[in-house]
Amino acid sequence: MAVYVSGADDGEEDETPDDGEDVESKSVPSDVAASAVAKIIDTSQIYGDLFRTLQLGPQLSAKQRDLLGVSKIVSDLRKAMIPASVTAYVAGLRSMDQLAGKQRLQYLQATTALSDAIIGSRTLSAWRMSLQIENVMGEIIKGPAFTMSTPWAAESFRKALGGTVHRQVYMTDWLARIDTGQGLLSEASRRPLSEYRKYVGGLGDSPTRFELHSSLHTGLGVNGLLGADALSSPAVLDDGALEVEVADRVEDLLTPQQAGRLDAFEDLRRAMTGIDAKVVEMLEGGWHVVREAPPAAAEMAAQCAVEAIDRAIRAAAPDREVEQWLPGSGRPKKEWHSESGRLTRSVRIRYIMRGYKDEAKMTCTVADNLIALQMQTTSRAQAIKHASAGDLQLARCLLSTAEHILTMLFVVERN
């Protein structure tokens, strides 16, 4: 199977609802603003408490943990959160990132939770999660899977894994720098990224070939969702200059993986020959749209991407076979059928990937959020009079993610 990236740089289900609202700019007295910023910049207190909580957490009661001061700091900051304080908080995190040392992964997990509690910013949360993924993947590519002699663990594959998560960090880091409460990322990218983080975090020291290929293609698919989500943000759509800037960053995100796309696409073409050849035609039609750049290019490309996935999973998971499998599958009945009575995408994907629970769940999450972004794109299509730079990059993001979903389902070897 062709590695999808060229020229690359070197759990349990979370049911907790994410109901944090995007930060809004508020008019507050200057002394209150200064106080909020000062508390954020005072990182020694915040991180000292965090590390003590990490080290002693299981031995501390809730009351004792509260005495460490984290709860009060969180409460105070949430009362006076303004764009300037968000900027200061991000700067404080970036400085402290250099000092975490051996406890880096614990530190990143703690700062993700702290950021969610204080700000509720999906953009900031995505950045912190990307850093966790990069930290874990960095250890994996230095571990037995690549230090032992195995034919499939080539240097190009190692660089592809490392480069994929590095570009993910680069993109989310930049978005966190400029997002002072605008809400540049939503659940459409945050949730798949969270699922990806849990998957990579559970791989252990010696992941299998299938697990690493799953990590690569999921990471590439999530990168596409990150780009599409940012380009779909109302703040970006309402600001032509920002749209161009985000589109340029998305170009940097996608270009390395696009360089190896044609070889990988041939793998997908061969795999789909015996399933539904129209799937490849749908994808090629989407890329033709990108090249021709008509009005509403993103809408047309998104429809091609979703139709390609739907055709493929309907062909590979026929109604009769899935209906026979479902009673013994362990899947809740509420997941079986849509309101129209048809089998859901989720159960078809799980049928195709039966025996691989974690990978199936991750693929479903990426696919569900691709559909969500496609629906957003279609709903705003009537207002688009020409194919802007952002529109075209959004189209590339959605098509790229669709191809990685199909690669996970039909190309990656599972033995």
CSV table of C-alpha atoms in Angstrom, one decimal:
chain,number,residue,atom,x,y,z
A,1,MET,CA,0.0,0.0,0.0
A,2,ALA,CA,1.3,3.4,-0.9
A,3,VAL,CA,2.2,5.8,1.9
A,4,TYR,CA,-0.1,8.8,1.4
A,5,VAL,CA,2.5,11.5,2.5
A,6,SER,CA,5.4,12.7,0.5
A,7,GLY,CA,8.1,15.1,1.7
A,8,ALA,CA,6.8,14.9,5.3
A,9,ASP,CA,8.6,16.4,8.4
A,10,ASP,CA,10.1,14.5,10.7
A,11,GLY,CA,-9.5,4.5,25.7
A,12,GLU,CA,-12.7,4.9,26.9
A,13,GLU,CA,-15.5,6.7,25.2
A,14,ASP,CA,-15.8,10.3,26.5
A,15,GLU,CA,-19.4,10.9,27.2
A,16,THR,CA,-18.9,14.3,28.9
A,17,PRO,CA,-20.9,16.9,27.2
A,18,ASP,CA,-19.0,19.9,25.8
A,19,ASP,CA,-21.3,22.8,26.4
A,20,GLY,CA,-18.7,25.5,26.8
A,21,GLU,CA,-19.6,28.6,24.8
A,22,ASP,CA,-17.1,30.4,22.6
A,23,VAL,CA,-15.6,33.4,24.4
A,24,GLU,CA,-17.2,36.7,23.6
A,25,SER,CA,-15.4,40.0,23.9
A,26,LYS,CA,-16.8,41.9,26.9
A,27,SER,CA,-16.5,45.5,28.0
A,28,VAL,CA,-14.8,45.4,31.5
A,29,PRO,CA,-13.0,48.0,33.6
A,30,SER,CA,-9.3,48.2,32.9
A,31,ASP,CA,-8.4,47.3,36.5
A,32,VAL,CA,-10.5,44.1,36.2
A,33,ALA,CA,-8.9,43.2,32.9
A,34,ALA,CA,-5.4,43.8,34.3
A,35,SER,CA,-6.2,41.6,37.2
A,36,ALA,CA,-7.4,38.8,35.0
A,37,VAL,CA,-4.3,39.0,32.8
A,38,ALA,CA,-2.0,39.1,35.9
A,39,LYS,CA,-3.6,35.9,37.3
A,40,ILE,CA,-3.1,34.1,34.0
A,41,ILE,CA,0.5,35.2,33.6
A,42,ASP,CA,1.2,34.0,37.2
A,43,THR,CA,1.9,30.6,35.8
A,44,SER,CA,4.0,29.5,38.7
A,45,GLN,CA,1.0,29.2,41.0
A,46,ILE,CA,-1.3,27.6,38.4
A,47,TYR,CA,1.3,25.0,37.2
A,48,GLY,CA,2.7,24.3,40.7
A,49,ASP,CA,-0.8,23.4,41.8
A,50,LEU,CA,-1.3,21.3,38.7
A,51,PHE,CA,1.8,19.3,39.2
A,52,ARG,CA,1.1,18.6,42.8
A,53,THR,CA,-2.4,17.5,41.9
A,54,LEU,CA,-1.0,15.2,39.3
A,55,GLN,CA,1.5,13.7,41.6
A,56,LEU,CA,-0.8,13.3,44.7
A,57,GLY,CA,-4.2,13.4,43.1
A,58,PRO,CA,-5.4,9.9,44.0
A,59,GLN,CA,-4.3,10.5,47.7
A,60,LEU,CA,-6.1,13.8,48.0
A,61,SER,CA,-9.7,14.4,48.9
A,62,ALA,CA,-11.8,16.9,46.9
A,63,LYS,CA,-11.5,19.4,49.7
A,64,GLN,CA,-7.7,19.0,49.8
A,65,ARG,CA,-7.4,19.4,46.0
A,66,ASP,CA,-9.5,22.6,46.3
A,67,LEU,CA,-7.0,24.0,48.8
A,68,LEU,CA,-4.4,23.8,46.1
A,69,GLY,CA,-6.1,26.8,44.6
A,70,VAL,CA,-6.9,25.6,41.1
A,71,SER,CA,-10.7,25.8,41.5
A,72,LYS,CA,-10.5,29.4,42.7
A,73,ILE,CA,-8.2,30.4,39.9
A,74,VAL,CA,-10.5,28.8,37.4
A,75,SER,CA,-13.5,30.6,38.9
A,76,ASP,CA,-11.8,34.0,39.0
A,77,LEU,CA,-10.6,33.8,35.4
A,78,ARG,CA,-14.0,32.7,34.0
A,79,LYS,CA,-15.6,35.8,35.5
A,80,ALA,CA,-13.4,38.3,33.7
A,81,MET,CA,-12.4,36.5,30.5
A,82,ILE,CA,-11.6,38.9,27.6
A,83,PRO,CA,-9.6,38.6,24.4
A,84,ALA,CA,-6.5,40.1,26.0
A,85,SER,CA,-6.6,37.6,28.8
A,86,VAL,CA,-6.9,34.7,26.3
A,87,THR,CA,-3.9,36.0,24.5
A,88,ALA,CA,-1.9,36.2,27.7
A,89,TYR,CA,-3.0,32.7,28.8
A,90,VAL,CA,-1.9,31.2,25.5
A,91,ALA,CA,1.4,33.0,25.8
A,92,GLY,CA,1.8,31.6,29.3
A,93,LEU,CA,1.1,28.1,28.0
A,94,ARG,CA,3.6,28.4,25.2
A,95,SER,CA,6.3,29.5,27.6
A,96,MET,CA,5.6,26.7,30.1
A,97,ASP,CA,5.6,24.1,27.3
A,98,GLN,CA,9.3,24.3,27.2
A,99,LEU,CA,9.7,23.4,30.8
A,100,ALA,CA,7.5,20.4,31.3
A,101,GLY,CA,10.4,17.9,31.1
A,102,LYS,CA,9.7,14.3,31.9
A,103,GLN,CA,6.2,15.0,32.9
A,104,ARG,CA,5.3,16.6,29.6
A,105,LEU,CA,2.4,14.2,28.7
A,106,GLN,CA,0.8,14.6,32.2
A,107,TYR,CA,1.4,18.4,31.9
A,108,LEU,CA,-0.3,18.5,28.5
A,109,GLN,CA,-3.3,16.5,29.7
A,110,ALA,CA,-3.6,18.8,32.7
A,111,THR,CA,-3.4,22.0,30.7
A,112,THR,CA,-6.0,20.7,28.2
A,113,ALA,CA,-8.4,20.1,31.1
A,114,LEU,CA,-7.5,23.5,32.6
A,115,SER,CA,-8.0,25.3,29.3
A,116,ASP,CA,-11.4,23.7,28.8
A,117,ALA,CA,-12.4,24.7,32.4
A,118,ILE,CA,-11.3,28.3,32.1
A,119,ILE,CA,-12.1,29.2,28.5
A,120,GLY,CA,-14.1,26.4,26.9
A,121,SER,CA,-12.4,27.3,23.6
A,122,ARG,CA,-12.5,24.4,21.1
A,123,THR,CA,-9.5,26.0,19.3
A,124,LEU,CA,-7.3,26.1,22.3
A,125,SER,CA,-8.4,22.6,23.3
A,126,ALA,CA,-7.5,21.3,19.8
A,127,TRP,CA,-4.0,22.8,20.1
A,128,ARG,CA,-3.4,21.1,23.5
A,129,MET,CA,-4.7,17.8,22.2
A,130,SER,CA,-2.5,18.0,19.1
A,131,LEU,CA,0.5,18.5,21.4
A,132,GLN,CA,-0.5,15.3,23.3
A,133,ILE,CA,-0.7,13.3,20.1
A,134,GLU,CA,2.6,14.6,18.9
A,135,ASN,CA,4.2,13.7,22.3
A,136,VAL,CA,2.9,10.1,22.2
A,137,MET,CA,3.7,9.6,18.5
A,138,GLY,CA,7.2,10.9,19.0
A,139,GLU,CA,7.8,8.1,21.5
A,140,ILE,CA,6.2,5.5,19.2
A,141,ILE,CA,8.4,6.3,16.2
A,142,LYS,CA,11.5,6.0,18.4
A,143,GLY,CA,10.3,2.7,19.8
A,144,PRO,CA,10.4,-1.0,18.9
A,145,ALA,CA,8.1,-0.7,15.9
A,146,PHE,CA,10.7,1.2,14.0
A,147,THR,CA,14.0,0.2,15.7
A,148,MET,CA,13.4,-3.5,15.0
A,149,SER,CA,13.9,-4.7,11.5
A,150,THR,CA,10.4,-5.0,9.9
A,151,PRO,CA,9.9,-4.6,6.1
A,152,TRP,CA,6.9,-2.3,6.4
A,153,ALA,CA,8.5,0.2,8.9
A,154,ALA,CA,10.4,2.2,6.3
A,155,GLU,CA,11.9,5.5,7.0
A,156,SER,CA,9.3,7.2,4.7
A,157,PHE,CA,6.5,5.7,6.8
A,158,ARG,CA,8.1,6.9,10.1
A,159,LYS,CA,8.5,10.4,8.6
A,160,ALA,CA,4.9,10.3,7.4
A,161,LEU,CA,3.6,9.6,10.9
A,162,GLY,CA,5.7,12.3,12.5
A,163,GLY,CA,5.0,14.8,9.8
A,164,THR,CA,1.3,14.3,10.0
A,165,VAL,CA,1.0,15.1,13.7
A,166,HIS,CA,3.6,17.9,13.4
A,167,ARG,CA,1.6,19.7,10.8
A,168,GLN,CA,-1.5,19.2,13.0
A,169,VAL,CA,0.3,21.0,15.9
A,170,TYR,CA,1.5,23.7,13.5
A,171,MET,CA,-2.0,24.4,12.3
A,172,THR,CA,-3.8,24.4,15.7
A,173,ASP,CA,-1.0,26.4,17.3
A,174,TRP,CA,-1.4,29.1,14.8
A,175,LEU,CA,-5.2,29.1,15.1
A,176,ALA,CA,-4.9,29.3,18.9
A,177,ARG,CA,-2.6,32.4,18.5
A,178,ILE,CA,-5.2,34.3,16.4
A,179,ASP,CA,-8.4,33.0,18.0
A,180,THR,CA,-9.2,35.4,20.8
A,181,GLY,CA,-12.7,34.2,21.3
A,182,GLN,CA,-13.9,34.0,17.7
A,183,GLY,CA,-14.5,30.3,17.8
A,184,LEU,CA,-12.4,29.3,14.8
A,185,LEU,CA,-12.8,25.6,15.5
A,186,SER,CA,-16.0,23.8,16.5
A,187,GLU,CA,-17.0,20.3,17.5
A,188,ALA,CA,-16.7,19.2,13.9
A,189,SER,CA,-12.9,19.0,14.3
A,190,ARG,CA,-12.5,18.9,18.1
A,191,ARG,CA,-14.5,15.7,18.6
A,192,PRO,CA,-12.5,13.7,15.9
A,193,LEU,CA,-9.3,15.1,17.3
A,194,SER,CA,-10.3,13.9,20.8
A,195,GLU,CA,-11.1,10.5,19.5
A,196,TYR,CA,-7.8,10.4,17.6
A,197,ARG,CA,-5.9,11.4,20.8
A,198,LYS,CA,-7.5,8.6,22.8
A,199,TYR,CA,-6.7,6.1,20.1
A,200,VAL,CA,-3.0,7.1,19.8
A,201,GLY,CA,-2.7,7.3,23.5
A,202,GLY,CA,-3.8,3.7,23.9
A,203,LEU,CA,-1.4,2.1,21.3
A,204,GLY,CA,1.3,1.3,23.8
A,205,ASP,CA,5.0,0.8,23.0
A,206,SER,CA,4.7,-1.7,20.2
A,207,PRO,CA,1.7,-1.0,18.0
A,208,THR,CA,0.9,-3.3,15.1
A,209,ARG,CA,1.2,-2.4,11.4
A,210,PHE,CA,-2.5,-2.0,11.2
A,211,GLU,CA,-2.7,0.3,14.2
A,212,LEU,CA,0.1,2.5,12.8
A,213,HIS,CA,-1.5,2.7,9.3
A,214,SER,CA,-4.8,3.5,11.0
A,215,SER,CA,-3.1,6.3,13.0
A,216,LEU,CA,-1.6,7.7,9.8
A,217,HIS,CA,-4.8,7.8,7.7
A,218,THR,CA,-6.9,9.0,10.6
A,219,GLY,CA,-4.4,11.7,11.3
A,220,LEU,CA,-4.5,12.8,7.7
A,221,GLY,CA,-8.3,12.8,7.7
A,222,VAL,CA,-8.4,14.8,10.9
A,223,ASN,CA,-6.1,17.4,9.4
A,224,GLY,CA,-8.6,17.8,6.5
A,225,LEU,CA,-11.4,18.3,9.0
A,226,LEU,CA,-9.3,20.9,10.9
A,227,GLY,CA,-8.8,22.9,7.7
A,228,ALA,CA,-12.4,22.6,6.6
A,229,ASP,CA,-13.7,23.5,10.1
A,230,ALA,CA,-11.5,26.7,10.3
A,231,LEU,CA,-12.6,27.7,6.8
A,232,SER,CA,-16.2,27.2,7.7
A,233,SER,CA,-16.0,29.4,10.7
A,234,PRO,CA,-18.4,32.4,10.6
A,235,ALA,CA,-15.5,34.6,11.7
A,236,VAL,CA,-13.5,33.5,8.6
A,237,LEU,CA,-16.4,33.7,6.2
A,238,ASP,CA,-17.1,37.3,7.3
A,239,ASP,CA,-13.5,38.5,6.9
A,240,GLY,CA,-11.9,38.2,3.4
A,241,ALA,CA,-8.4,38.9,4.6
A,242,LEU,CA,-8.6,36.3,7.3
A,243,GLU,CA,-10.1,33.8,4.8
A,244,VAL,CA,-7.0,34.2,2.6
A,245,GLU,CA,-4.7,33.8,5.5
A,246,VAL,CA,-6.4,30.7,6.8
A,247,ALA,CA,-6.5,29.3,3.2
A,248,ASP,CA,-2.7,29.8,3.0
A,249,ARG,CA,-2.2,27.9,6.2
A,250,VAL,CA,-4.5,25.1,5.0
A,251,GLU,CA,-2.4,24.9,1.8
A,252,ASP,CA,0.7,24.3,4.0
A,253,LEU,CA,-1.3,21.6,5.9
A,254,LEU,CA,-2.4,19.7,2.9
A,255,THR,CA,0.4,20.1,0.3
A,256,PRO,CA,2.8,17.4,1.7
A,257,GLN,CA,0.1,14.8,1.8
A,258,GLN,CA,-1.2,15.8,-1.6
A,259,ALA,CA,2.2,15.1,-3.1
A,260,GLY,CA,1.8,11.4,-2.6
A,261,ARG,CA,-1.9,11.3,-3.3
A,262,LEU,CA,-1.9,9.9,-6.8
A,263,ASP,CA,0.0,6.7,-5.9
A,264,ALA,CA,-2.3,6.1,-2.9
A,265,PHE,CA,-5.4,6.8,-5.1
A,266,GLU,CA,-4.4,3.9,-7.3
A,267,ASP,CA,-4.5,1.6,-4.3
A,268,LEU,CA,-8.0,2.9,-3.6
A,269,ARG,CA,-9.0,2.5,-7.2
A,270,ARG,CA,-8.0,-1.1,-7.2
A,271,ALA,CA,-9.8,-1.8,-3.9
A,272,MET,CA,-13.0,-0.2,-5.2
A,273,THR,CA,-13.0,-2.2,-8.5
A,274,GLY,CA,-14.8,-5.1,-6.9
A,275,ILE,CA,-17.0,-3.0,-4.7
A,276,ASP,CA,-18.4,0.0,-6.7
A,277,ALA,CA,-16.3,1.6,-9.4
A,278,LYS,CA,-18.6,4.6,-9.4
A,279,VAL,CA,-16.9,5.6,-6.1
A,280,VAL,CA,-13.7,6.5,-7.8
A,281,GLU,CA,-15.6,8.4,-10.5
A,282,MET,CA,-17.3,10.5,-7.7
A,283,LEU,CA,-13.9,11.4,-6.2
A,284,GLU,CA,-12.4,12.2,-9.6
A,285,GLY,CA,-15.4,14.4,-10.2
A,286,GLY,CA,-14.8,16.3,-7.0
A,287,TRP,CA,-11.1,16.9,-7.9
A,288,HIS,CA,-12.2,18.1,-11.3
A,289,VAL,CA,-14.4,20.7,-9.6
A,290,VAL,CA,-11.4,21.9,-7.6
A,291,ARG,CA,-9.4,22.3,-10.8
A,292,GLU,CA,-12.2,24.1,-12.6
A,293,ALA,CA,-13.0,26.4,-9.7
A,294,PRO,CA,-16.7,27.1,-10.4
A,295,PRO,CA,-19.0,29.0,-8.0
A,296,ALA,CA,-19.8,27.0,-4.9
A,297,ALA,CA,-16.9,24.6,-5.6
A,298,ALA,CA,-16.8,23.5,-2.0
A,299,GLU,CA,-20.5,22.5,-2.1
A,300,MET,CA,-20.1,20.4,-5.2
A,301,ALA,CA,-16.9,18.8,-4.0
A,302,ALA,CA,-18.5,18.1,-0.6
A,303,GLN,CA,-21.4,16.3,-2.3
A,304,CYS,CA,-19.0,14.2,-4.3
A,305,ALA,CA,-17.1,13.3,-1.1
A,306,VAL,CA,-20.2,12.2,0.8
A,307,GLU,CA,-21.7,10.4,-2.1
A,308,ALA,CA,-18.5,8.4,-2.6
A,309,ILE,CA,-18.5,7.3,1.0
A,310,ASP,CA,-22.2,6.4,0.9
A,311,ARG,CA,-22.0,4.4,-2.3
A,312,ALA,CA,-18.9,2.5,-1.0
A,313,ILE,CA,-20.4,1.5,2.4
A,314,ARG,CA,-23.8,0.6,0.9
A,315,ALA,CA,-22.0,-1.7,-1.6
A,316,ALA,CA,-19.7,-3.2,1.0
A,317,ALA,CA,-22.4,-3.5,3.7
A,318,PRO,CA,-25.6,-4.6,2.0
A,319,ASP,CA,-28.9,-4.3,3.9
A,320,ARG,CA,-29.5,-8.0,4.2
A,321,GLU,CA,-26.1,-8.8,5.6
A,322,VAL,CA,-26.0,-6.0,8.1
A,323,GLU,CA,-29.6,-6.7,9.3
A,324,GLN,CA,-28.5,-10.3,10.0
A,325,TRP,CA,-25.4,-9.2,11.8
A,326,LEU,CA,-26.9,-6.5,14.0
A,327,PRO,CA,-28.8,-8.6,16.6
A,328,GLY,CA,-25.5,-10.2,17.7
A,329,SER,CA,-23.3,-7.2,17.2
A,330,GLY,CA,-23.8,-5.6,20.6
A,331,ARG,CA,-24.7,-2.3,19.0
A,332,PRO,CA,-27.7,-0.5,20.7
A,333,LYS,CA,-30.9,-0.7,18.7
A,334,LYS,CA,-31.2,3.1,18.7
A,335,GLU,CA,-28.1,3.2,16.4
A,336,TRP,CA,-29.5,0.7,13.8
A,337,HIS,CA,-31.8,2.8,11.8
A,338,SER,CA,-32.3,6.5,10.9
A,339,GLU,CA,-35.6,8.3,11.3
A,340,SER,CA,-36.4,7.3,7.8
A,341,GLY,CA,-36.0,3.6,8.7
A,342,ARG,CA,-32.7,3.1,6.7
A,343,LEU,CA,-29.6,1.6,8.1
A,344,THR,CA,-27.3,4.2,9.5
A,345,ARG,CA,-23.8,5.0,8.2
A,346,SER,CA,-22.5,4.1,11.6
A,347,VAL,CA,-23.7,0.5,11.6
A,348,ARG,CA,-22.6,0.0,8.0
A,349,ILE,CA,-19.1,1.2,8.9
A,350,ARG,CA,-19.0,-0.9,12.0
A,351,TYR,CA,-20.1,-4.0,10.0
A,352,ILE,CA,-17.3,-3.4,7.5
A,353,MET,CA,-14.7,-3.0,10.3
A,354,ARG,CA,-16.2,-5.7,12.6
A,355,GLY,CA,-13.6,-7.0,15.0
A,356,TYR,CA,-11.9,-3.7,15.2
A,357,LYS,CA,-13.9,-1.7,17.7
A,358,ASP,CA,-11.6,1.2,18.3
A,359,GLU,CA,-10.7,1.8,14.7
A,360,ALA,CA,-14.4,1.5,13.7
A,361,LYS,CA,-15.4,4.1,16.3
A,362,MET,CA,-12.7,6.4,15.1
A,363,THR,CA,-13.6,6.1,11.5
A,364,CYS,CA,-17.3,6.7,12.3
A,365,THR,CA,-16.4,9.9,14.2
A,366,VAL,CA,-14.4,11.2,11.3
A,367,ALA,CA,-17.1,10.3,8.8
A,368,ASP,CA,-19.9,11.8,10.9
A,369,ASN,CA,-18.1,15.1,11.2
A,370,LEU,CA,-17.3,15.2,7.5
A,371,ILE,CA,-21.1,14.9,6.9
A,372,ALA,CA,-21.7,17.8,9.4
A,373,LEU,CA,-19.2,20.0,7.5
A,374,GLN,CA,-20.8,19.0,4.2
A,375,MET,CA,-24.2,20.1,5.5
A,376,GLN,CA,-22.8,23.4,6.6
A,377,THR,CA,-21.2,24.0,3.2
A,378,THR,CA,-24.4,23.2,1.4
A,379,SER,CA,-26.5,25.5,3.5
A,380,ARG,CA,-24.4,28.5,2.7
A,381,ALA,CA,-23.8,27.7,-1.0
A,382,GLN,CA,-26.5,30.0,-2.3
A,383,ALA,CA,-24.6,33.0,-1.0
A,384,ILE,CA,-21.4,32.1,-2.9
A,385,LYS,CA,-21.0,34.0,-6.2
A,386,HIS,CA,-17.5,32.8,-7.0
A,387,ALA,CA,-14.9,30.2,-5.9
A,388,SER,CA,-12.7,32.0,-3.3
A,389,ALA,CA,-9.4,30.8,-2.1
A,390,GLY,CA,-11.1,29.5,1.0
A,391,ASP,CA,-13.8,27.8,-0.9
A,392,LEU,CA,-11.3,25.8,-3.0
A,393,GLN,CA,-9.2,24.9,0.0
A,394,LEU,CA,-12.4,23.7,1.8
A,395,ALA,CA,-13.2,21.5,-1.2
A,396,ARG,CA,-9.7,20.0,-1.0
A,397,CYS,CA,-10.0,19.4,2.7
A,398,LEU,CA,-13.3,17.5,2.4
A,399,LEU,CA,-12.2,15.4,-0.6
A,400,SER,CA,-9.0,14.5,1.2
A,401,THR,CA,-10.8,13.4,4.3
A,402,ALA,CA,-13.2,11.3,2.3
A,403,GLU,CA,-10.3,9.5,0.6
A,404,HIS,CA,-8.7,8.7,4.0
A,405,ILE,CA,-12.0,7.4,5.3
A,406,LEU,CA,-12.2,5.1,2.3
A,407,THR,CA,-8.6,4.1,2.7
A,408,MET,CA,-9.2,3.1,6.3
A,409,LEU,CA,-12.2,1.0,5.3
A,410,PHE,CA,-11.0,-0.7,2.1
A,411,VAL,CA,-7.2,-0.4,1.6
A,412,VAL,CA,-5.4,-0.7,5.0
A,413,GLU,CA,-4.6,-4.3,5.6
A,414,ARG,CA,-6.1,-5.7,8.9
A,415,ASN,CA,-4.2,-8.9,9.4
